[in-house]
PDB file of C-alpha atoms in Angstrom:
ATOM      1  CA  MET A   1     170.415 136.679 143.762  1.00  0.00           C
ATOM      2  CA  PRO A   2     171.256 132.695 144.357  1.00  0.00           C
ATOM      3  CA  GLY A   3     168.350 132.166 146.418  1.00  0.00           C
ATOM      4  CA  ARG A   4     165.795 133.471 143.749  1.00  0.00           C
ATOM      5  CA  GLY A   5     167.546 131.367 141.126  1.00  0.00           C
ATOM      6  CA  LEU A   6     167.143 128.118 143.388  1.00  0.00           C
ATOM      7  CA  ARG A   7     163.301 129.334 143.753  1.00  0.00           C
ATOM      8  CA  ARG A   8     162.484 129.441 140.362  1.00  0.00           C
ATOM      9  CA  THR A   9     164.482 126.501 139.264  1.00  0.00           C
ATOM     10  CA  THR A  10     162.289 124.154 141.570  1.00  0.00           C
ATOM     11  CA  ALA A  11     159.246 125.628 140.899  1.00  0.00           C
ATOM     12  CA  ALA A  12     160.033 125.357 136.893  1.00  0.00           C
ATOM     13  CA  ARG A  13     160.740 121.117 137.962  1.00  0.00           C
ATOM     14  CA  ALA A  14     157.772 120.920 140.081  1.00  0.00           C
ATOM     15  CA  SER A  15     155.850 122.353 137.111  1.00  0.00           C
ATOM     16  CA  ARG A  16     157.285 119.960 134.971  1.00  0.00           C
ATOM     17  CA  LEU A  17     157.441 116.853 137.197  1.00  0.00           C
ATOM     18  CA  SER A  18     153.347 117.405 137.986  1.00  0.00           C
ATOM     19  CA  PRO A  19     151.870 116.328 134.908  1.00  0.00           C
ATOM     20  CA  VAL A  20     153.979 113.032 134.838  1.00  0.00           C
ATOM     21  CA  ASP A  21     154.043 112.572 138.757  1.00  0.00           C
ATOM     22  CA  LEU A  22     150.948 113.088 139.720  1.00  0.00           C
ATOM     23  CA  THR A  23     147.803 113.820 137.093  1.00  0.00           C
ATOM     24  CA  GLY A  24     147.128 111.106 134.941  1.00  0.00           C
ATOM     25  CA  PRO A  25     145.316 111.251 131.345  1.00  0.00           C
ATOM     26  CA  ARG A  26     141.690 111.033 132.921  1.00  0.00           C
ATOM     27  CA  THR A  27     141.094 110.552 137.308  1.00  0.00           C
ATOM     28  CA  GLY A  28     144.592 110.980 138.016  1.00  0.00           C
ATOM     29  CA  ILE A  29     146.935 109.658 140.537  1.00  0.00           C
ATOM     30  CA  LEU A  30     145.454 111.401 143.368  1.00  0.00           C
ATOM     31  CA  GLU A  31     142.154 109.937 142.537  1.00  0.00           C
ATOM     32  CA  ALA A  32     143.001 106.854 141.509  1.00  0.00           C
ATOM     33  CA  ALA A  33     144.891 106.642 145.065  1.00  0.00           C
ATOM     34  CA  LEU A  34     142.017 108.066 147.156  1.00  0.00           C
ATOM     35  CA  GLY A  35     139.421 106.047 145.374  1.00  0.00           C
ATOM     36  CA  LYS A  36     141.420 102.500 146.414  1.00  0.00           C
ATOM     37  CA  ALA A  37     141.903 103.975 149.693  1.00  0.00           C
ATOM     38  CA  VAL A  38     138.427 104.148 150.877  1.00  0.00           C
ATOM     39  CA  THR A  39     137.721 101.133 150.018  1.00  0.00           C
ATOM     40  CA  VAL A  40     139.736  99.515 152.866  1.00  0.00           C
ATOM     41  CA  PRO A  41     137.319  96.762 154.522  1.00  0.00           C
ATOM     42  CA  GLY A  42     136.089  97.853 157.589  1.00  0.00           C
ATOM     43  CA  ALA A  43     136.594  94.483 159.440  1.00  0.00           C
ATOM     44  CA  LYS A  44     140.240  95.508 159.056  1.00  0.00           C
ATOM     45  CA  ILE A  45     139.840  98.912 160.612  1.00  0.00           C
ATOM     46  CA  HIS A  46     138.024  97.399 163.538  1.00  0.00           C
ATOM     47  CA  GLU A  47     140.350  94.481 164.141  1.00  0.00           C
ATOM     48  CA  HIS A  48     143.329  96.787 164.541  1.00  0.00           C
ATOM     49  CA  VAL A  49     141.479  99.015 166.787  1.00  0.00           C
ATOM     50  CA  ASP A  50     140.669  96.068 168.767  1.00  0.00           C
ATOM     51  CA  GLN A  51     144.357  94.684 168.622  1.00  0.00           C
ATOM     52  CA  LEU A  52     145.700  98.202 169.820  1.00  0.00           C
ATOM     53  CA  ARG A  53     143.125  97.899 172.914  1.00  0.00           C
ATOM     54  CA  ARG A  54     144.327  94.423 173.409  1.00  0.00           C
ATOM     55  CA  ARG A  55     148.377  95.123 173.217  1.00  0.00           C
ATOM     56  CA  ASN A  56     147.124  98.219 175.654  1.00  0.00           C
ATOM     57  CA  PRO A  57     144.123  97.432 177.766  1.00  0.00           C
ATOM     58  CA  GLY A  58     144.288  99.517 179.998  1.00  0.00           C
ATOM     59  CA  ALA A  59     144.300 102.653 177.422  1.00  0.00           C
ATOM     60  CA  THR A  60     141.253 105.116 177.450  1.00  0.00           C
ATOM     61  CA  PRO A  61     139.755 105.899 174.574  1.00  0.00           C
ATOM     62  CA  ALA A  62     141.626 109.165 174.099  1.00  0.00           C
ATOM     63  CA  GLN A  63     145.176 107.564 174.803  1.00  0.00           C
ATOM     64  CA  LEU A  64     144.279 105.100 172.003  1.00  0.00           C
ATOM     65  CA  VAL A  65     143.735 107.904 169.610  1.00  0.00           C
ATOM     66  CA  THR A  66     147.240 108.896 170.440  1.00  0.00           C
ATOM     67  CA  LEU A  67     148.738 105.891 169.760  1.00  0.00           C
ATOM     68  CA  LEU A  68     146.497 105.748 166.153  1.00  0.00           C
ATOM     69  CA  GLU A  69     148.406 109.186 165.673  1.00  0.00           C
ATOM     70  CA  ARG A  70     151.810 107.974 166.312  1.00  0.00           C
ATOM     71  CA  GLU A  71     151.244 105.097 164.716  1.00  0.00           C
ATOM     72  CA  TYR A  72     149.892 107.084 161.419  1.00  0.00           C
ATOM     73  CA  LEU A  73     153.009 109.364 161.246  1.00  0.00           C
ATOM     74  CA  ARG A  74     155.300 106.501 161.451  1.00  0.00           C
ATOM     75  CA  VAL A  75     153.815 104.847 158.493  1.00  0.00           C
ATOM     76  CA  ILE A  76     154.020 107.955 156.208  1.00  0.00           C
ATOM     77  CA  GLN A  77     157.168 109.299 157.310  1.00  0.00           C
ATOM     78  CA  GLY A  78     158.893 105.713 156.738  1.00  0.00           C
ATOM     79  CA  ALA A  79     157.507 105.840 153.150  1.00  0.00           C
ATOM     80  CA  GLY A  80     158.988 109.398 152.691  1.00  0.00           C
ATOM     81  CA  ALA A  81     162.118 108.735 153.661  1.00  0.00           C
ATOM     82  CA  ALA A  82     162.413 105.234 151.839  1.00  0.00           C
ATOM     83  CA  VAL A  83     161.429 107.787 148.174  1.00  0.00           C
ATOM     84  CA  GLY A  84     164.375 110.246 149.508  1.00  0.00           C
ATOM     85  CA  ALA A  85     166.641 107.184 149.773  1.00  0.00           C
ATOM     86  CA  ALA A  86     166.141 105.521 147.296  1.00  0.00           C
ATOM     87  CA  ALA A  87     166.107 108.735 145.125  1.00  0.00           C
ATOM     88  CA  ALA A  88     169.697 109.201 146.736  1.00  0.00           C
ATOM     89  CA  ALA A  89     171.583 106.168 145.962  1.00  0.00           C
ATOM     90  CA  PRO A  90     173.417 106.364 142.756  1.00  0.00           C
ATOM     91  CA  ALA A  91     172.126 103.173 140.994  1.00  0.00           C
ATOM     92  CA  VAL A  92     168.718 104.736 141.079  1.00  0.00           C
ATOM     93  CA  GLY A  93     167.820 106.850 138.157  1.00  0.00           C
ATOM     94  CA  THR A  94     165.015 109.691 138.326  1.00  0.00           C
ATOM     95  CA  SER A  95     162.495 107.529 136.259  1.00  0.00           C
ATOM     96  CA  VAL A  96     162.705 104.916 139.310  1.00  0.00           C
ATOM     97  CA  ALA A  97     162.853 107.819 141.854  1.00  0.00           C
ATOM     98  CA  LEU A  98     159.328 109.098 140.372  1.00  0.00           C
ATOM     99  CA  ALA A  99     157.750 105.580 140.414  1.00  0.00           C
ATOM    100  CA  LEU A 100     158.753 105.246 143.936  1.00  0.00           C
ATOM    101  CA  THR A 101     156.879 108.904 144.709  1.00  0.00           C
ATOM    102  CA  VAL A 102     153.858 107.936 142.854  1.00  0.00           C
ATOM    103  CA  SER A 103     153.828 104.979 145.699  1.00  0.00           C
ATOM    104  CA  ASP A 104     154.263 107.206 148.098  1.00  0.00           C
ATOM    105  CA  VAL A 105     151.430 109.164 147.446  1.00  0.00           C
ATOM    106  CA  ALA A 106     149.285 106.157 147.679  1.00  0.00           C
ATOM    107  CA  THR A 107     150.800 105.136 150.711  1.00  0.00           C
ATOM    108  CA  PHE A 108     150.070 108.563 151.939  1.00  0.00           C
ATOM    109  CA  PHE A 109     146.339 108.153 151.029  1.00  0.00           C
ATOM    110  CA  GLY A 110     145.891 104.663 152.081  1.00  0.00           C
ATOM    111  CA  ALA A 111     147.474 105.584 155.535  1.00  0.00           C
ATOM    112  CA  SER A 112     145.166 108.809 155.629  1.00  0.00           C
ATOM    113  CA  ALA A 113     141.969 106.815 155.317  1.00  0.00           C
ATOM    114  CA  ALA A 114     142.893 103.663 157.685  1.00  0.00           C
ATOM    115  CA  PHE A 115     143.766 106.212 160.328  1.00  0.00           C
ATOM    116  CA  SER A 116     140.422 108.235 160.270  1.00  0.00           C
ATOM    117  CA  LEU A 117     138.334 105.457 159.856  1.00  0.00           C
ATOM    118  CA  ALA A 118     140.260 104.039 162.881  1.00  0.00           C
ATOM    119  CA  VAL A 119     139.120 107.034 164.980  1.00  0.00           C
ATOM    120  CA  ALA A 120     135.731 106.809 163.616  1.00  0.00           C
ATOM    121  CA  SER A 121     135.632 103.395 165.110  1.00  0.00           C
ATOM    122  CA  VAL A 122     136.703 104.601 168.622  1.00  0.00           C
ATOM    123  CA  HIS A 123     134.150 106.807 168.213  1.00  0.00           C
ATOM    124  CA  GLY A 124     131.638 104.119 167.839  1.00  0.00           C
ATOM    125  CA  ILE A 125     130.926 104.426 164.429  1.00  0.00           C
ATOM    126  CA  ASP A 126     131.275 101.843 161.528  1.00  0.00           C
ATOM    127  CA  VAL A 127     131.626 103.775 158.039  1.00  0.00           C
ATOM    128  CA  GLN A 128     130.760 101.031 154.999  1.00  0.00           C
ATOM    129  CA  ASP A 129     129.148 103.642 152.493  1.00  0.00           C
ATOM    130  CA  VAL A 130     131.796 104.996 150.569  1.00  0.00           C
ATOM    131  CA  PRO A 131     131.052 108.267 149.563  1.00  0.00           C
ATOM    132  CA  ARG A 132     130.859 108.714 153.390  1.00  0.00           C
ATOM    133  CA  ARG A 133     134.181 107.587 153.867  1.00  0.00           C
ATOM    134  CA  ARG A 134     135.498 109.935 150.440  1.00  0.00           C
ATOM    135  CA  ALA A 135     133.965 112.744 152.175  1.00  0.00           C
ATOM    136  CA  LEU A 136     135.688 111.897 155.743  1.00  0.00           C
ATOM    137  CA  VAL A 137     139.123 111.206 154.118  1.00  0.00           C
ATOM    138  CA  LEU A 138     139.038 114.305 151.914  1.00  0.00           C
ATOM    139  CA  ALA A 139     138.265 116.461 155.146  1.00  0.00           C
ATOM    140  CA  THR A 140     140.672 115.166 157.378  1.00  0.00           C
ATOM    141  CA  ILE A 141     143.401 115.387 154.601  1.00  0.00           C
ATOM    142  CA  LEU A 142     142.854 119.214 153.770  1.00  0.00           C
ATOM    143  CA  GLY A 143     142.740 120.024 158.019  1.00  0.00           C
ATOM    144  CA  GLU A 144     141.506 122.912 158.807  1.00  0.00           C
ATOM    145  CA  SER A 145     140.623 124.337 155.244  1.00  0.00           C
ATOM    146  CA  GLY A 146     138.603 120.418 154.822  1.00  0.00           C
ATOM    147  CA  ALA A 147     136.258 121.332 157.750  1.00  0.00           C
ATOM    148  CA  LYS A 148     135.240 124.711 156.776  1.00  0.00           C
ATOM    149  CA  ALA A 149     134.102 123.334 153.106  1.00  0.00           C
ATOM    150  CA  VAL A 150     132.328 120.817 154.903  1.00  0.00           C
ATOM    151  CA  GLY A 151     130.673 123.641 157.017  1.00  0.00           C
ATOM    152  CA  ASP A 152     129.927 125.660 153.867  1.00  0.00           C
ATOM    153  CA  ALA A 153     128.749 123.027 151.351  1.00  0.00           C
ATOM    154  CA  ALA A 154     126.412 121.303 154.103  1.00  0.00           C
ATOM    155  CA  GLU A 155     125.392 124.352 155.937  1.00  0.00           C
ATOM    156  CA  ILE A 156     126.230 123.332 159.241  1.00  0.00           C
ATOM    157  CA  SER A 157     129.297 123.677 162.118  1.00  0.00           C
ATOM    158  CA  SER A 158     132.421 123.048 160.960  1.00  0.00           C
ATOM    159  CA  VAL A 159     133.508 121.649 164.357  1.00  0.00           C
ATOM    160  CA  HIS A 160     132.774 118.200 164.921  1.00  0.00           C
ATOM    161  CA  PHE A 161     131.123 117.464 162.180  1.00  0.00           C
ATOM    162  CA  ALA A 162     131.826 113.680 161.621  1.00  0.00           C
ATOM    163  CA  ARG A 163     128.642 112.412 163.388  1.00  0.00           C
ATOM    164  CA  THR A 164     126.771 114.340 161.439  1.00  0.00           C
ATOM    165  CA  LEU A 165     128.498 113.830 158.157  1.00  0.00           C
ATOM    166  CA  LEU A 166     128.410 109.909 158.255  1.00  0.00           C
ATOM    167  CA  LEU A 167     125.626 109.243 160.271  1.00  0.00           C
ATOM    168  CA  ARG A 168     122.861 111.877 159.321  1.00  0.00           C
ATOM    169  CA  MET A 169     123.718 113.710 156.368  1.00  0.00           C
ATOM    170  CA  PRO A 170     121.625 113.476 153.123  1.00  0.00           C
ATOM    171  CA  THR A 171     123.288 111.838 150.362  1.00  0.00           C
ATOM    172  CA  THR A 172     122.594 114.534 148.079  1.00  0.00           C
ATOM    173  CA  THR A 173     124.692 116.876 150.455  1.00  0.00           C
ATOM    174  CA  ILE A 174     127.618 114.013 150.635  1.00  0.00           C
ATOM    175  CA  ALA A 175     127.623 114.693 146.862  1.00  0.00           C
ATOM    176  CA  LYS A 176     128.133 118.085 147.077  1.00  0.00           C
ATOM    177  CA  VAL A 177     130.365 118.103 149.739  1.00  0.00           C
ATOM    178  CA  ASN A 178     132.854 115.273 148.063  1.00  0.00           C
ATOM    179  CA  SER A 179     132.691 117.575 144.620  1.00  0.00           C
ATOM    180  CA  THR A 180     133.691 120.702 146.677  1.00  0.00           C
ATOM    181  CA  LEU A 181     136.319 118.989 148.754  1.00  0.00           C
ATOM    182  CA  THR A 182     137.929 117.166 145.539  1.00  0.00           C
ATOM    183  CA  LYS A 183     138.532 119.999 143.889  1.00  0.00           C
ATOM    184  CA  ARG A 184     140.334 122.106 146.782  1.00  0.00           C
ATOM    185  CA  LEU A 185     142.308 118.758 147.393  1.00  0.00           C
ATOM    186  CA  ILE A 186     143.500 118.730 143.674  1.00  0.00           C
ATOM    187  CA  ARG A 187     144.525 122.311 143.694  1.00  0.00           C
ATOM    188  CA  ARG A 188     146.118 121.741 147.275  1.00  0.00           C
ATOM    189  CA  GLN A 189     147.527 118.417 147.237  1.00  0.00           C
ATOM    190  CA  VAL A 190     149.332 118.571 143.580  1.00  0.00           C
ATOM    191  CA  LEU A 191     151.080 121.542 144.347  1.00  0.00           C
ATOM    192  CA  ARG A 192     152.194 120.264 147.802  1.00  0.00           C
ATOM    193  CA  GLN A 193     153.424 116.536 146.428  1.00  0.00           C
ATOM    194  CA  SER A 194     154.894 118.263 143.251  1.00  0.00           C
ATOM    195  CA  ALA A 195     157.139 120.541 145.433  1.00  0.00           C
ATOM    196  CA  LEU A 196     157.560 117.399 148.009  1.00  0.00           C
ATOM    197  CA  SER A 197     158.726 115.202 144.906  1.00  0.00           C
ATOM    198  CA  VAL A 198     161.159 117.447 143.765  1.00  0.00           C
ATOM    199  CA  GLY A 199     162.946 117.622 147.413  1.00  0.00           C
ATOM    200  CA  ARG A 200     162.742 113.747 147.151  1.00  0.00           C
ATOM    201  CA  LEU A 201     165.041 114.121 144.251  1.00  0.00           C
ATOM    202  CA  ALA A 202     167.735 115.655 146.053  1.00  0.00           C
ATOM    203  CA  PRO A 203     171.151 113.925 145.876  1.00  0.00           C
ATOM    204  CA  PHE A 204     173.306 113.167 149.019  1.00  0.00           C
ATOM    205  CA  GLY A 205     170.782 112.021 151.077  1.00  0.00           C
ATOM    206  CA  ILE A 206     169.238 115.353 152.013  1.00  0.00           C
ATOM    207  CA  GLY A 207     166.141 113.879 149.889  1.00  0.00           C
ATOM    208  CA  ALA A 208     165.308 111.359 152.532  1.00  0.00           C
ATOM    209  CA  VAL A 209     165.259 114.298 155.256  1.00  0.00           C
ATOM    210  CA  ILE A 210     163.014 116.281 152.860  1.00  0.00           C
ATOM    211  CA  GLY A 211     160.893 113.234 152.237  1.00  0.00           C
ATOM    212  CA  VAL A 212     160.470 112.557 156.087  1.00  0.00           C
ATOM    213  CA  ALA A 213     159.691 116.640 157.066  1.00  0.00           C
ATOM    214  CA  GLY A 214     157.182 116.848 154.256  1.00  0.00           C
ATOM    215  CA  ALA A 215     155.523 113.905 155.097  1.00  0.00           C
ATOM    216  CA  ARG A 216     155.227 114.849 158.883  1.00  0.00           C
ATOM    217  CA  THR A 217     153.770 118.139 157.723  1.00  0.00           C
ATOM    218  CA  LEU A 218     151.376 116.541 155.882  1.00  0.00           C
ATOM    219  CA  GLY A 219     150.186 114.099 158.370  1.00  0.00           C
ATOM    220  CA  LYS A 220     150.289 116.673 161.163  1.00  0.00           C
ATOM    221  CA  THR A 221     147.486 118.343 158.677  1.00  0.00           C
ATOM    222  CA  VAL A 222     145.392 114.967 158.870  1.00  0.00           C
ATOM    223  CA  ILE A 223     145.674 114.146 162.403  1.00  0.00           C
ATOM    224  CA  GLU A 224     144.300 117.804 163.146  1.00  0.00           C
ATOM    225  CA  GLY A 225     141.484 117.398 160.614  1.00  0.00           C
ATOM    226  CA  ALA A 226     140.354 114.658 162.395  1.00  0.00           C
ATOM    227  CA  ARG A 227     140.600 116.152 165.942  1.00  0.00           C
ATOM    228  CA  LEU A 228     138.300 119.091 164.199  1.00  0.00           C
ATOM    229  CA  ALA A 229     136.037 116.368 162.715  1.00  0.00           C
ATOM    230  CA  PHE A 230     135.440 114.201 165.715  1.00  0.00           C
ATOM    231  CA  GLY A 231     136.343 116.240 168.699  1.00  0.00           C
ATOM    232  CA  PRO A 232     137.519 114.652 172.019  1.00  0.00           C
ATOM    233  CA  ALA A 233     137.447 110.732 172.516  1.00  0.00           C
ATOM    234  CA  PRO A 234     134.475 109.359 173.958  1.00  0.00           C
ATOM    235  CA  ASP A 235     135.233 108.742 177.874  1.00  0.00           C
ATOM    236  CA  ARG A 236     134.784 105.343 177.599  1.00  0.00           C
ATOM    237  CA  PHE A 237     134.468 103.029 174.818  1.00  0.00           C
ATOM    238  CA  PRO A 238     130.953 103.116 173.250  1.00  0.00           C
ATOM    239  CA  GLN A 239     128.930 100.146 174.208  1.00  0.00           C
ATOM    240  CA  VAL A 240     127.340 100.476 170.528  1.00  0.00           C
ATOM    241  CA  ILE A 241     128.349 100.493 166.800  1.00  0.00           C
ATOM    242  CA  GLU A 242     126.620 103.314 164.862  1.00  0.00           C
ATOM    243  CA  VAL A 243     126.460 102.164 161.036  1.00  0.00           C
ATOM    244  CA  ALA A 244     126.363 103.952 158.255  1.00  0.00           C
ATOM    245  CA  ALA A 245     126.030 101.572 155.024  1.00  0.00           C
ATOM    246  CA  PRO A 246     125.439 101.709 151.855  1.00  0.00           C
ATOM    247  CA  GLY A 247     121.649 102.447 150.525  1.00  0.00           C
ATOM    248  CA  THR A 248     120.123 101.735 154.335  1.00  0.00           C
ATOM    249  CA  PRO A 249     119.561 104.352 157.110  1.00  0.00           C
ATOM    250  CA  PRO A 250     122.039 104.655 159.694  1.00  0.00           C
ATOM    251  CA  ARG A 251     121.498 101.854 162.561  1.00  0.00           C
ATOM    252  CA  THR A 252     122.824 100.932 165.835  1.00  0.00           C
ATOM    253  CA  ILE A 253     123.977  97.352 166.873  1.00  0.00           C
ATOM    254  CA  GLY A 254     125.541  95.504 169.638  1.00  0.00           C
ATOM    255  CA  GLY A 255     128.883  96.637 171.063  1.00  0.00           C
ATOM    256  CA  ARG A 256     132.448  96.386 171.035  1.00  0.00           C
ATOM    257  CA  SER A 257     132.814  97.643 174.231  1.00  0.00           C
ATOM    258  CA  THR A 258     134.161  93.559 175.181  1.00  0.00           C
ATOM    259  CA  ILE A 259     137.427  92.819 173.808  1.00  0.00           C
ATOM    260  CA  ARG A 260     138.535  89.043 173.680  1.00  0.00           C
ATOM    261  CA  ARG A 261     142.187  89.093 175.286  1.00  0.00           C
TER     262      ARG A 261
END
């Protein structure tokens, strides 16, 4: 049947693309993109949240999280559309389109990390410790599956686990959680991103549509993952920040509740 043949062809192309597109000789593109994403300076994250508050002076924490969610979806959908549109242009070859897809993967991880850390900021948590950041980002990217993996690995509730993960979980447990989440991410995302990369290379502009739709699907999973991790936003902006810094126990510092306008 034609449909079955198309699925076989698409699967075969995904199989051929994944070694080039997503997995490098050692750490792989996913690993490299994630490693870069989780080192974004915390000051930039907090400043962005403060800017949103200044632009929306009456916004509650819940409304601010909604603004962050919409902003995040715009970023990754824009990247997906750009790759699809470029791949559809007659002058752009497949090798260039594959390079653009690699860039899109980096954008996805970078935007996902910035989003999850911004939500943490709204909840009054400053995450400076890279392994804890990594665990948070991995868990949110995996959505419900990530929440369950954190719960199983750390033997805690898989609902609203972020504060425990970021502030109270022992470093040895964080390492175990990261190992579990990384393996699950690689299995899941390589398949997803490979399939999306095939779609983005489709001709006549179809790739742009698939790029936007696929990016939105991935983004929705991340948003749901953040909601599971953090739970409802606080009723008011926290008076203090709880800080998780490398090599030091969590501490609280003076508030960010007053924003200069």
